[in-house]
Coordinates of C-alpha atoms and ligand atoms in Angstrom, one line a residue:
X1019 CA 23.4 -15.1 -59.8
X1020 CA 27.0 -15.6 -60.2
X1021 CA 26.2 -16.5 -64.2
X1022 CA 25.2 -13.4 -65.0
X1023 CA 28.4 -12.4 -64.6
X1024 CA 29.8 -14.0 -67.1
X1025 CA 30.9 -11.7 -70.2
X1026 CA 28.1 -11.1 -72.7
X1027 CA 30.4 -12.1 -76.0
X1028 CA 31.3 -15.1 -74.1
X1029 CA 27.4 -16.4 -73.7
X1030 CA 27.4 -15.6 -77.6
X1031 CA 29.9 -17.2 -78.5
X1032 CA 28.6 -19.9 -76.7
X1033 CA 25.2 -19.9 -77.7
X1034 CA 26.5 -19.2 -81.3
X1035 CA 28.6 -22.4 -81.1
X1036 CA 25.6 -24.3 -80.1
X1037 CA 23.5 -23.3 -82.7
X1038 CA 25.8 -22.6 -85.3
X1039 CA 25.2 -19.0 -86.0
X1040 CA 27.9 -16.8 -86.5
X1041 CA 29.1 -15.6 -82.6
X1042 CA 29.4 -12.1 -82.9
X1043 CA 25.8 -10.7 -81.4
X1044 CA 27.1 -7.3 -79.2
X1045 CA 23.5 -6.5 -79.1
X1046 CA 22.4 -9.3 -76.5
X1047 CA 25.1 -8.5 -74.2
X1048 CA 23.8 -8.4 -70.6
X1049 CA 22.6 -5.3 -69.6
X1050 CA 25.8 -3.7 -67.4
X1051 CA 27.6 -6.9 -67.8
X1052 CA 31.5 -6.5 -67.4
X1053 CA 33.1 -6.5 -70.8
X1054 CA 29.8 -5.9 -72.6
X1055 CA 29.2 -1.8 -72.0
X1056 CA 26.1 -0.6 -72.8
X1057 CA 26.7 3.2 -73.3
X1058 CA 24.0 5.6 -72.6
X1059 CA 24.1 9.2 -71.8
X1060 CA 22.7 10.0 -67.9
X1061 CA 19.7 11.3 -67.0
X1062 CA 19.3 15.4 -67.2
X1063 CA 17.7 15.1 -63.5
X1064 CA 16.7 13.2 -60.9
X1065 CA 13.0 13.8 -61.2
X1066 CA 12.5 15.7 -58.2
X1067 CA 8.8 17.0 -58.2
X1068 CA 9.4 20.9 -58.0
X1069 CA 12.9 20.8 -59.4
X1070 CA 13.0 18.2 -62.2
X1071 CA 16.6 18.6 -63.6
X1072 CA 17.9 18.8 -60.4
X1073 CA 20.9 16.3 -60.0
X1074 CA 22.0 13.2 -62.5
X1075 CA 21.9 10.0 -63.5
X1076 CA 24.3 7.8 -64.0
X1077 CA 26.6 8.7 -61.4
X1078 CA 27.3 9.2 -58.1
X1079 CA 29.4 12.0 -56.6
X1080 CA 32.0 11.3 -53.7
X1081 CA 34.0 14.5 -53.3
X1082 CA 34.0 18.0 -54.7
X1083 CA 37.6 19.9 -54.5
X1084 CA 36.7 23.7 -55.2
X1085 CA 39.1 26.1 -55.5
X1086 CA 38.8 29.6 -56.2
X1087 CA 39.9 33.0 -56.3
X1088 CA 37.2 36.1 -55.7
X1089 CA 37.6 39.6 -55.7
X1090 CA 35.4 41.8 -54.1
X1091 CA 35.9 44.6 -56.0
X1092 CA 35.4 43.5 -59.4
X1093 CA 33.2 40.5 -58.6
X1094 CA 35.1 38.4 -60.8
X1095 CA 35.7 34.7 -59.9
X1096 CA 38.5 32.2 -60.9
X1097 CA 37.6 28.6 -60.8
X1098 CA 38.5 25.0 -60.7
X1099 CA 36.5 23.1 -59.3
X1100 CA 37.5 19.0 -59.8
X1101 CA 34.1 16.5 -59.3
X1102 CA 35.4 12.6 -57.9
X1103 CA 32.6 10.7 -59.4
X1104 CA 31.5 7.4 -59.2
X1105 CA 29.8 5.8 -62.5
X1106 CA 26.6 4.0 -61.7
X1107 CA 25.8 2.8 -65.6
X1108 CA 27.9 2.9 -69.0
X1109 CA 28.2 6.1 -70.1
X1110 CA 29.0 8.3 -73.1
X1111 CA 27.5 11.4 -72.2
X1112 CA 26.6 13.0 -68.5
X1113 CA 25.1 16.1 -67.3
X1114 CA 26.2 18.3 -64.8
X1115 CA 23.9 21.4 -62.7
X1116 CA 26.1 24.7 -63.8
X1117 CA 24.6 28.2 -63.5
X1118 CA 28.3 29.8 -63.0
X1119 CA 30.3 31.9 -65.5
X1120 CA 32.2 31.2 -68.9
X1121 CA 33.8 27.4 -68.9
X1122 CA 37.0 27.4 -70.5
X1123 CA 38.2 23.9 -69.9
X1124 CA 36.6 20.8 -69.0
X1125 CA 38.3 17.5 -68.4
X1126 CA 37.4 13.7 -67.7
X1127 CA 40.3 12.4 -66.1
X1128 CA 42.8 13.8 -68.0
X1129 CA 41.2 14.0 -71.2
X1130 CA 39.8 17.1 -72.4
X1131 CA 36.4 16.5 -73.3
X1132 CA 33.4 18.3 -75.2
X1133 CA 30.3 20.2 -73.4
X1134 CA 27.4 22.1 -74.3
X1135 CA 25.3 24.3 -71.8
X1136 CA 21.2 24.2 -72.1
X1137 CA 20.3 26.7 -69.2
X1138 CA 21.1 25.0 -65.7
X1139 CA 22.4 21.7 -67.4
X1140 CA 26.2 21.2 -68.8
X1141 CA 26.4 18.1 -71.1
X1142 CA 29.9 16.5 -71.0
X1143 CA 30.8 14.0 -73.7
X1144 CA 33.8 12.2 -72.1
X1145 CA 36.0 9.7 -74.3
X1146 CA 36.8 7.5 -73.6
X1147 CA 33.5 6.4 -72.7
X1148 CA 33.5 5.7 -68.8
X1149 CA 31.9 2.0 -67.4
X1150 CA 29.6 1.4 -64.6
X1151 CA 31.6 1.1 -61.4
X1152 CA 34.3 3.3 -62.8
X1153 CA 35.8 6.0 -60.4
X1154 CA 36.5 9.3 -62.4
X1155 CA 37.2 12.8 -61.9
X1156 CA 35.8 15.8 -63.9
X1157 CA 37.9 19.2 -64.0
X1158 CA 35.9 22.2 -65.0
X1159 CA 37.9 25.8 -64.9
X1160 CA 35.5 28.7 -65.0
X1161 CA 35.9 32.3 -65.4
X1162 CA 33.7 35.5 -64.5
X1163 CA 30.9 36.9 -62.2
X1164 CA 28.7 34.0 -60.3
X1165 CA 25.0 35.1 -60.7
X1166 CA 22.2 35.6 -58.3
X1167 CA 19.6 32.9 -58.3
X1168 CA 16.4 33.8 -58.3
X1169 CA 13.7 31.3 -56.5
X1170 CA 9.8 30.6 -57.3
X1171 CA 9.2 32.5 -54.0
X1172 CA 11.5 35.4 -55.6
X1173 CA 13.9 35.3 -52.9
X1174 CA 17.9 35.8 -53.6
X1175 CA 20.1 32.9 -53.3
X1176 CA 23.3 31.3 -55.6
X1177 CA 26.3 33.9 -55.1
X1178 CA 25.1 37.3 -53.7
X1179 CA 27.2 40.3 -53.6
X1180 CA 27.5 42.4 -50.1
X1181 CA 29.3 45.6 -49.6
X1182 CA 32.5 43.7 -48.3
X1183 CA 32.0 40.2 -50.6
X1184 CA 29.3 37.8 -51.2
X1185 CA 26.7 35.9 -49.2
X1186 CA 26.7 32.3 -50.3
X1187 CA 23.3 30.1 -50.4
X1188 CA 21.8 27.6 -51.9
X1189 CA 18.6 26.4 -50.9
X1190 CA 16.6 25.3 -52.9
X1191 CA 19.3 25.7 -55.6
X1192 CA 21.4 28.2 -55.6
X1193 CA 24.4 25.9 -55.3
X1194 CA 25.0 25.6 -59.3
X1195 CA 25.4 29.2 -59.3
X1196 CA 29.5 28.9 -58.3
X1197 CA 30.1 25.1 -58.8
X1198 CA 29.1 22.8 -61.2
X1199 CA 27.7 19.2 -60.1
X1200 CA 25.1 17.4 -58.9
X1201 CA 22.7 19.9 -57.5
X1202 CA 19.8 17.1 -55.3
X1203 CA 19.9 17.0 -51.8
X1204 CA 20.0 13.0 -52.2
X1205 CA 23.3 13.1 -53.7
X1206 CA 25.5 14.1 -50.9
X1207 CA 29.6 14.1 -51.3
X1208 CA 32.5 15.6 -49.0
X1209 CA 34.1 18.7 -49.8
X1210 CA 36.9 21.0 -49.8
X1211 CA 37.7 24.6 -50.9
X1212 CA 40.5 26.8 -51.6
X1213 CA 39.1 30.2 -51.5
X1214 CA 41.9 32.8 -52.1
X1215 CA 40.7 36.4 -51.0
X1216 CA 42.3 40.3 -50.5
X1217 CA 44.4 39.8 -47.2
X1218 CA 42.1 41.1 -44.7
X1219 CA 39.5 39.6 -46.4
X1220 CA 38.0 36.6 -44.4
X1221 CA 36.4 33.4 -46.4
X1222 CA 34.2 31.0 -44.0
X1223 CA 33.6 27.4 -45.3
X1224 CA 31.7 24.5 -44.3
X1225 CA 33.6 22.6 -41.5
X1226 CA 37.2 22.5 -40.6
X1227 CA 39.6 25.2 -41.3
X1228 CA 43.1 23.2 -42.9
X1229 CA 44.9 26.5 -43.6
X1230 CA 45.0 30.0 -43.4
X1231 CA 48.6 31.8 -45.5
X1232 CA 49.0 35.1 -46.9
X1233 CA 51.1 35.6 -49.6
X1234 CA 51.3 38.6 -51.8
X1235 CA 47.9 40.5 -50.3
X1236 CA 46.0 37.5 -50.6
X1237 CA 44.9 35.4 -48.4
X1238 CA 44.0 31.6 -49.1
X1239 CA 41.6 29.5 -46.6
X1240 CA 41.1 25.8 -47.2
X1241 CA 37.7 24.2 -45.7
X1242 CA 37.4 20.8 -45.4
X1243 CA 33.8 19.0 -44.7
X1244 CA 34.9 15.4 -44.0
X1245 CA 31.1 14.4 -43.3
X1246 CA 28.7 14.1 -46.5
X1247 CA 26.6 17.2 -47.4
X1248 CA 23.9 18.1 -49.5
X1249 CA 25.3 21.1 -52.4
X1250 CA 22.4 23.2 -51.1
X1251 CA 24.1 23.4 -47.6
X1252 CA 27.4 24.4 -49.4
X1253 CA 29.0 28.1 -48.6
X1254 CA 32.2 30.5 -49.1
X1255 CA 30.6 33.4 -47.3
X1256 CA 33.1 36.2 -48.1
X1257 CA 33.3 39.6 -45.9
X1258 CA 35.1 40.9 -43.2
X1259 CA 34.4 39.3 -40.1
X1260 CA 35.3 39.3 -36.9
X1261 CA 36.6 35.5 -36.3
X1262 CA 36.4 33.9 -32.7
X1263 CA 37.1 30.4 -31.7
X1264 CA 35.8 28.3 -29.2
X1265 CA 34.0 25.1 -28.3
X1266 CA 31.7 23.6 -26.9
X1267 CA 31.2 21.8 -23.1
X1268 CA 31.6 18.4 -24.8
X1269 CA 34.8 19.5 -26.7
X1270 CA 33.0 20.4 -30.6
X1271 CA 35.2 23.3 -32.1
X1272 CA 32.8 26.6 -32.7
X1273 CA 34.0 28.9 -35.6
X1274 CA 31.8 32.3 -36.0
X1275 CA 32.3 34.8 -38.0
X1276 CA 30.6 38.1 -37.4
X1277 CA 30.4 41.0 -39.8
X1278 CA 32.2 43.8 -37.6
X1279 CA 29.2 45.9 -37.6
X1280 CA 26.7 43.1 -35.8
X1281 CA 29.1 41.7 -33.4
X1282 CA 27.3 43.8 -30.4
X1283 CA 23.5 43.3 -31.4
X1284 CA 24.6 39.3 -32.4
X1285 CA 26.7 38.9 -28.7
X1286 CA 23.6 37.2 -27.1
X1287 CA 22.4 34.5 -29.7
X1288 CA 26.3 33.8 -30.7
X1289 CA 26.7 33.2 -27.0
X1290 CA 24.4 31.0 -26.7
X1291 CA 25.8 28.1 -29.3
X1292 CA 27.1 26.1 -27.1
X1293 CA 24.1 25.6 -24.8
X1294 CA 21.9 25.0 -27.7
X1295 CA 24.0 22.3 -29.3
X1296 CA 24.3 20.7 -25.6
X1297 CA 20.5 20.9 -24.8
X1298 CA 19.9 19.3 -28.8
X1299 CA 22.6 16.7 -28.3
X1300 CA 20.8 15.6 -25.4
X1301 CA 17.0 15.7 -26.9
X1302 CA 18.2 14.7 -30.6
X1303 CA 20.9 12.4 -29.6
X1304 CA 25.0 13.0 -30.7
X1305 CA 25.4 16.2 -32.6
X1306 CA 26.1 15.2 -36.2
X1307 CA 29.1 16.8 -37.8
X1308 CA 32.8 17.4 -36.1
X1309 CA 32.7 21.2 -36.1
X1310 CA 30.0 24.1 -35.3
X1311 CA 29.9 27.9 -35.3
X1312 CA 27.6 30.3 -37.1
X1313 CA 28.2 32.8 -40.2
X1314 CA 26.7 36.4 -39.1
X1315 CA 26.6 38.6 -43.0
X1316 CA 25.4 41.7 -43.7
X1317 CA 23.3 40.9 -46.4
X1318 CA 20.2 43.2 -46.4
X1319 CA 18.3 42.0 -49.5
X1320 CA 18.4 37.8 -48.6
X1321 CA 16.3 38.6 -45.5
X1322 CA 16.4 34.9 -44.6
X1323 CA 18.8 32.4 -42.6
X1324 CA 20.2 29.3 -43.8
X1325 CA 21.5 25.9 -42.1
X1326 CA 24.4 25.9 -44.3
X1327 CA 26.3 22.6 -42.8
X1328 CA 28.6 22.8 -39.6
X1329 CA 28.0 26.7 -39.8
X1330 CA 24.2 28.7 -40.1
X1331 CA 24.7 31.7 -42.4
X1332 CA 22.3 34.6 -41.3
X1333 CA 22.1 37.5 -43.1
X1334 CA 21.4 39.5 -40.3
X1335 CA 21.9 39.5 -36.6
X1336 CA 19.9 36.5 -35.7
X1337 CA 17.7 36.8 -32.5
X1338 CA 18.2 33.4 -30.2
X1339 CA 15.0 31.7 -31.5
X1340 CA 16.8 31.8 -35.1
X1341 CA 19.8 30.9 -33.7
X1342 CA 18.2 27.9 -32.0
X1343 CA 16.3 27.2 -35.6
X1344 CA 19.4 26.8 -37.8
X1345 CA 21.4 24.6 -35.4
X1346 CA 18.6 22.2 -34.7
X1347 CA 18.3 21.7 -38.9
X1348 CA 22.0 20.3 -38.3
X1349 CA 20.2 17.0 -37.2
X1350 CA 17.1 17.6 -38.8
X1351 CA 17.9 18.7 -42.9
X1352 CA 21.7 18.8 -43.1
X1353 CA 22.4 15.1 -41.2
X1354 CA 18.7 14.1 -42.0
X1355 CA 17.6 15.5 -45.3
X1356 CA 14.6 15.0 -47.6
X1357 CA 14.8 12.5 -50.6
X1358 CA 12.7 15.1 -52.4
X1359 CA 11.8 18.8 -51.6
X1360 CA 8.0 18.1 -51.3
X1361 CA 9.1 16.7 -47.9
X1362 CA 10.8 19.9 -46.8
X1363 CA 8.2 20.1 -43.4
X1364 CA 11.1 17.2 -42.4
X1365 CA 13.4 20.1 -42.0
X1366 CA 11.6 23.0 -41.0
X1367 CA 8.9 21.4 -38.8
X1368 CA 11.7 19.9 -37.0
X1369 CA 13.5 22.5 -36.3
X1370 CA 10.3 25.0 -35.9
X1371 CA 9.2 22.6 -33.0
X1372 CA 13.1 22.2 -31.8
X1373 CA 12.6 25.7 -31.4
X1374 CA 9.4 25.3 -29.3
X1375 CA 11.5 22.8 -27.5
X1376 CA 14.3 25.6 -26.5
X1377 CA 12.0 28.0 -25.7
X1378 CA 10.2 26.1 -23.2
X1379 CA 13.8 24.7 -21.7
X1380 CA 14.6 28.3 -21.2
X1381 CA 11.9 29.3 -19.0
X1382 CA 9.4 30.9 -21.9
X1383 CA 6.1 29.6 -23.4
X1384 CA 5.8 25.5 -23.3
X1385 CA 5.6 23.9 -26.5
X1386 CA 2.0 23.4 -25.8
X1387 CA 1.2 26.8 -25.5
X1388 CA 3.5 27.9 -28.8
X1389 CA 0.7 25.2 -30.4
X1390 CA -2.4 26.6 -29.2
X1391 CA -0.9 30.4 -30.2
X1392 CA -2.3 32.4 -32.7
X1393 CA 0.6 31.5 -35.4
X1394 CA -0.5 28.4 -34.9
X1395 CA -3.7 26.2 -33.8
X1396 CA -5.2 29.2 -32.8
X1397 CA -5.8 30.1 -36.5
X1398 CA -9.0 31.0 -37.4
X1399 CA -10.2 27.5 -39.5
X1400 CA -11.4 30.0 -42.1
X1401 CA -7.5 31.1 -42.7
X1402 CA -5.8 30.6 -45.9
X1403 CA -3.1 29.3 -43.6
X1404 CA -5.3 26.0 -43.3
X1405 CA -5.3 25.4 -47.1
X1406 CA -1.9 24.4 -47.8
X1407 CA -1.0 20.6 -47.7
X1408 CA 2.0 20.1 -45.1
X1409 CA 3.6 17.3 -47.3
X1410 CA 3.3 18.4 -50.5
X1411 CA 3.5 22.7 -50.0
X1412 CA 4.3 23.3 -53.7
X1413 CA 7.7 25.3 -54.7
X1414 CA 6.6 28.6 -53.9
X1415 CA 5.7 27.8 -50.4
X1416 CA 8.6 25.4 -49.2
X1417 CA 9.4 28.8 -47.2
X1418 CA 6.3 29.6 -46.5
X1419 CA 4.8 29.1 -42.7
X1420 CA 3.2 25.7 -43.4
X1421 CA 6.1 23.7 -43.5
X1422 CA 7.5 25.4 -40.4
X1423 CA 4.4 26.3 -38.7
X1424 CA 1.6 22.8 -39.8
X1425 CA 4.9 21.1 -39.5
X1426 CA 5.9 21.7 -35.8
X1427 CA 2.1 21.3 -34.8
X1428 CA 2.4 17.7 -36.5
X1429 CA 5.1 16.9 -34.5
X1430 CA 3.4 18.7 -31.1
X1431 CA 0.1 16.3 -31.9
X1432 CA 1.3 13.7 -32.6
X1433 CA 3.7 13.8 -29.2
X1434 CA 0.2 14.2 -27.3
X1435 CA -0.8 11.2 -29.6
X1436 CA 1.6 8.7 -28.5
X1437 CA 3.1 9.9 -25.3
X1438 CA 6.4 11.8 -24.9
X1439 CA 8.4 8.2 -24.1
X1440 CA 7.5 7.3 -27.4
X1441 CA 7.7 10.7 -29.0
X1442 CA 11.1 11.7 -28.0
X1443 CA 12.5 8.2 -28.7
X1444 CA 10.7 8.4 -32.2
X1445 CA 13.1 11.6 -32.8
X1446 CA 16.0 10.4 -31.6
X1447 CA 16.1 7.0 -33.7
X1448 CA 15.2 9.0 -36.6
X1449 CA 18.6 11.0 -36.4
X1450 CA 20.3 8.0 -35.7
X1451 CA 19.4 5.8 -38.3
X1452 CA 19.3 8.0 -41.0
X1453 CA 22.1 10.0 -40.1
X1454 CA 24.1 11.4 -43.2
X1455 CA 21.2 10.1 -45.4
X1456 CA 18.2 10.9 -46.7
X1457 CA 14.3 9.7 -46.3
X1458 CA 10.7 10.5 -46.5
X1459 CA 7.5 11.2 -45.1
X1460 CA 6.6 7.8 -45.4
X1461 CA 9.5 6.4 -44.3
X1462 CA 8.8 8.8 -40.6
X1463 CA 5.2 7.2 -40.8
X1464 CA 7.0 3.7 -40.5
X1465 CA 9.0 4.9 -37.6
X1466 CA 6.2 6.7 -35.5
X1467 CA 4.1 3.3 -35.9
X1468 CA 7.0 1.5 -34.4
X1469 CA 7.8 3.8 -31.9
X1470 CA 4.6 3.8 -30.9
X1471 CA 3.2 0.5 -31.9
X1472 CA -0.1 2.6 -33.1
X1473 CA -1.3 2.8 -36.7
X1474 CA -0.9 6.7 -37.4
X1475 CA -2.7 5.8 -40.6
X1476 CA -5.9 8.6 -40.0
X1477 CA -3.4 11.1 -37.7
X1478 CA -1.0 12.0 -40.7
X1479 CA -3.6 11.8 -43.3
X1480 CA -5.0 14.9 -41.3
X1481 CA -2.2 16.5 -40.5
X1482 CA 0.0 15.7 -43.3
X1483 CA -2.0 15.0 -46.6
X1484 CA -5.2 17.1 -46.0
X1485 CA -6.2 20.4 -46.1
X1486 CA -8.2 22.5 -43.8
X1487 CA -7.6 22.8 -39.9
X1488 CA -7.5 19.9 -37.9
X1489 CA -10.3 19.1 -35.9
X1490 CA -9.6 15.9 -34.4
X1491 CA -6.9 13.6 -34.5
Ligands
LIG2960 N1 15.9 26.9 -44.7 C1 16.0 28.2 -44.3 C2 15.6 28.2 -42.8 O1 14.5 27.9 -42.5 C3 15.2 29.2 -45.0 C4 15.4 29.4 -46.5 C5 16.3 28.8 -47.3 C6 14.6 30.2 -47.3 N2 16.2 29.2 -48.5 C7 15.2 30.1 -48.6 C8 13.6 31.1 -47.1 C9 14.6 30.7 -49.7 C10 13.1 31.8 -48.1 C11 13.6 31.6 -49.4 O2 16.3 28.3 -42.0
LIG2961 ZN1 14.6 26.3 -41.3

């Protein structure tokens, strides 16, 4: 409707000309009409069902440029970390997701602007006002210790020191502890950081290293992720590590980083990268991102591993199986991520049953006998296990073994339900088309129908939105 883009004073004048009432009438402007802003302040959060002020209205991010300095020693961060934003209504207020330490200068554009902080949310009050469509930059420079977040399932994530620097997570939200922005996996944005360091001191970003220079007993690395990523998959792991380089068969540069003392006990999984991203490039289709490599931390009280983009952190020395787990979420959760964390089985029963998948390509069980195991269908239908509905687990269980364990099951039944042709196309198309995006549970219910011309109506109300065990399908 090329009318309704006609300025709003214009029809009022217009109108008012017509009908001979005075012309001024701001308040019938079109909604978002060019000329005729309609301010409003964004929305706190996206509405996510476990983590409601997650993310933002009324703007999209496009790139986050974060660049610190950390100190081991002290703990004590120095930060500026610049948001390029996109507006996506009038605004003349915005929040951002900020857990981080003391803010003691916020810009929009250029113009210093006024904030307030209500536990996770900063509230930025830019003038001038900013207009749908408008492309704008926030600068927000930040002083003091980042904090460790503590999640529903009481688990450590955010910034969290080790002896030699800090392990850096944030799934399911951890992210806001040492940036600010916005903190949903739907609204993904490039990055790059500047992370200066003590020379000897090694900081390991998501994707490319840019730089590496020393000056005056620091040492400043600059990580640029040119593909979109979720915050939560965001890292500076800090430490000292033992840096090798390599790549892979098909030419994909591998960066790992190995705290000193695990590079012996983590030899064989490390190893092994470059056959698991060729065996998953060839099951899943193109591997997603233009870099790979693995972050190996000593980081005794996370106790978990996550697929941090480009670059698996582990906070431990990961046996191959976990290995094989973190790289397959590259497709499946860093490429392909959930529109809302209810759906997290799309991550880790994909890469659960990707790990099936490995397992059986290497000469162990077959993924048919890791389903009938006693982790799995061999439960006892009287199990608690059975109890917990796949797609919609609750916060305190995303990481809990439904998702992983109902999830990869789902995907193992419903293979013997329409056929491995269909199956393994099925998964392949799903990378593909919604590569660098995010979807639903629905949305794969669509795909498996048309993959398999079937209706899966009655197979993913059992395995997906029910409770109890499974009993036929
Ligand atoms: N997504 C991670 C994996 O499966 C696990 C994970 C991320 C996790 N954050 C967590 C587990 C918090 C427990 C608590 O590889
Ligand atoms: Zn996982």
């Amino acid at each position: 409707m090329r009318i309704s883009r006609l300025s709003g004073a214009a029809l009022a004048v217009a109108a008012g000309a017509l009908i001979g009432v005075p012309a001024a009438q701001p308040a019938l402007a079109a909604p978002g009409a060019p000329g005729a802003p309609r301010y409003s302040a964004g929305a706190a959060g996206v509405g996510d069902p476990y983590f409601p002020d997650q993310g933002n209205g009324g703007f999209d991010v496009q790139h986050y440029d974060i660049a610190f300095a950390y100190d081991p020693a002290t703990r004590h961060m120095d930060a500026v970390t610049t948001i390029t934003a996109v507006a996506t209504q009038d605004l003349d207020q915005f929040n951002l997701d900020f857990r981080g330490p003391e803010i003691s200068e916020l810009k929009v554009d250029k113009h210093p602007a006024a904030f307030a902080r209500d536990g996770q949310e900063l509230i930025v009050t830019p003038r001038p006002k900013l207009k749908s469509g408008q492309v704008f930059t926030v600068t927000v420079k930040y002083a003091g210790t980042p904090p460790v977040i503590t999640d529903p399932d009481g688990s450590l994530e955010g910034w969290v020191p080790t002896d030699d620097g800090a392990f850096v997570a944030g799934e399911p939200q951890g992210a806001p502890a040492w940036f600010p922005g916005s903190d949903h996996p739907t609204d993904k944005a490039t990055f790059t950081f500047h992370a200066t360091v003590p020379e000897g001191i090694t900081a390991v970003g998501n994707g490319s290293l840019v730089s590496q220079t020393t000056e005056n007993g620091r040492t400043t690395f600059v990580w640029d992720s040119a593909e979109p990523m979720a915050t939560y998959l965001a890292t500076v792991t800090i430490g000292n590590f033992t840096v090798t380089e390599s790549a892979t068969p098909s030419g994909i540069p591998i960066y790992t980083a190995v705290d000193p003392r695990l590079v012996t006990q983590s030899a064989n999984a490390v190893s092994k990268i470059p056959d698991i991203i060729e065996y998953f490039s060839s099951v899943f289709g193109p591997y997603p991102f233009s870099s790979t490599g693995a972050i190996i931390d000593r980081a005794p009280n996370v106790g978990y591993a996550l697929e941090t983009q480009t670059k698996p952190i582990f906070s431990s020395s990961p046996s191959v199986g976990t290995m094989a787990h973190e790289l397959a979420h590259q497709w499946y959760g860093d490429s392909v991520t959930p529109t809302k964390w209810s759906d997290i089985w799309l991550n880790e029963g994909f890469a659960t049953y990707a790990t099936w998948l490995w397992t059986e390509h290497t000469g162990g069980a077959t993924a048919q006998q890791t389903f009938n195991n006693s982790s799995n269908y061999g439960r006892a239908a009287t199990s608690s296990f059975w109890q917990t509905v796949l797609a919609d687990p609750g916060s305190v269980d995303m990481f809990g073994s439904v998702p992983y364990n109902r999830g990869a099951m789902t995907l193992h039944a419903l293979r013997g339900k329409i056929g491995d042709t269909a199956f393994f196309k099925l998964i392949k198309d799903w990378a593909a088309e919604n590569r660098h995006g995010n979807t639903d549970t629905a949305a794969f219910i669509r795909s498996a129908e048309k993959a398999s011309g079937m209706d899966l109506t009655a197979f993913f109300d059992v395995w997906a939105f029910q409770k109890g065990k499974p009993a036929s399908w």
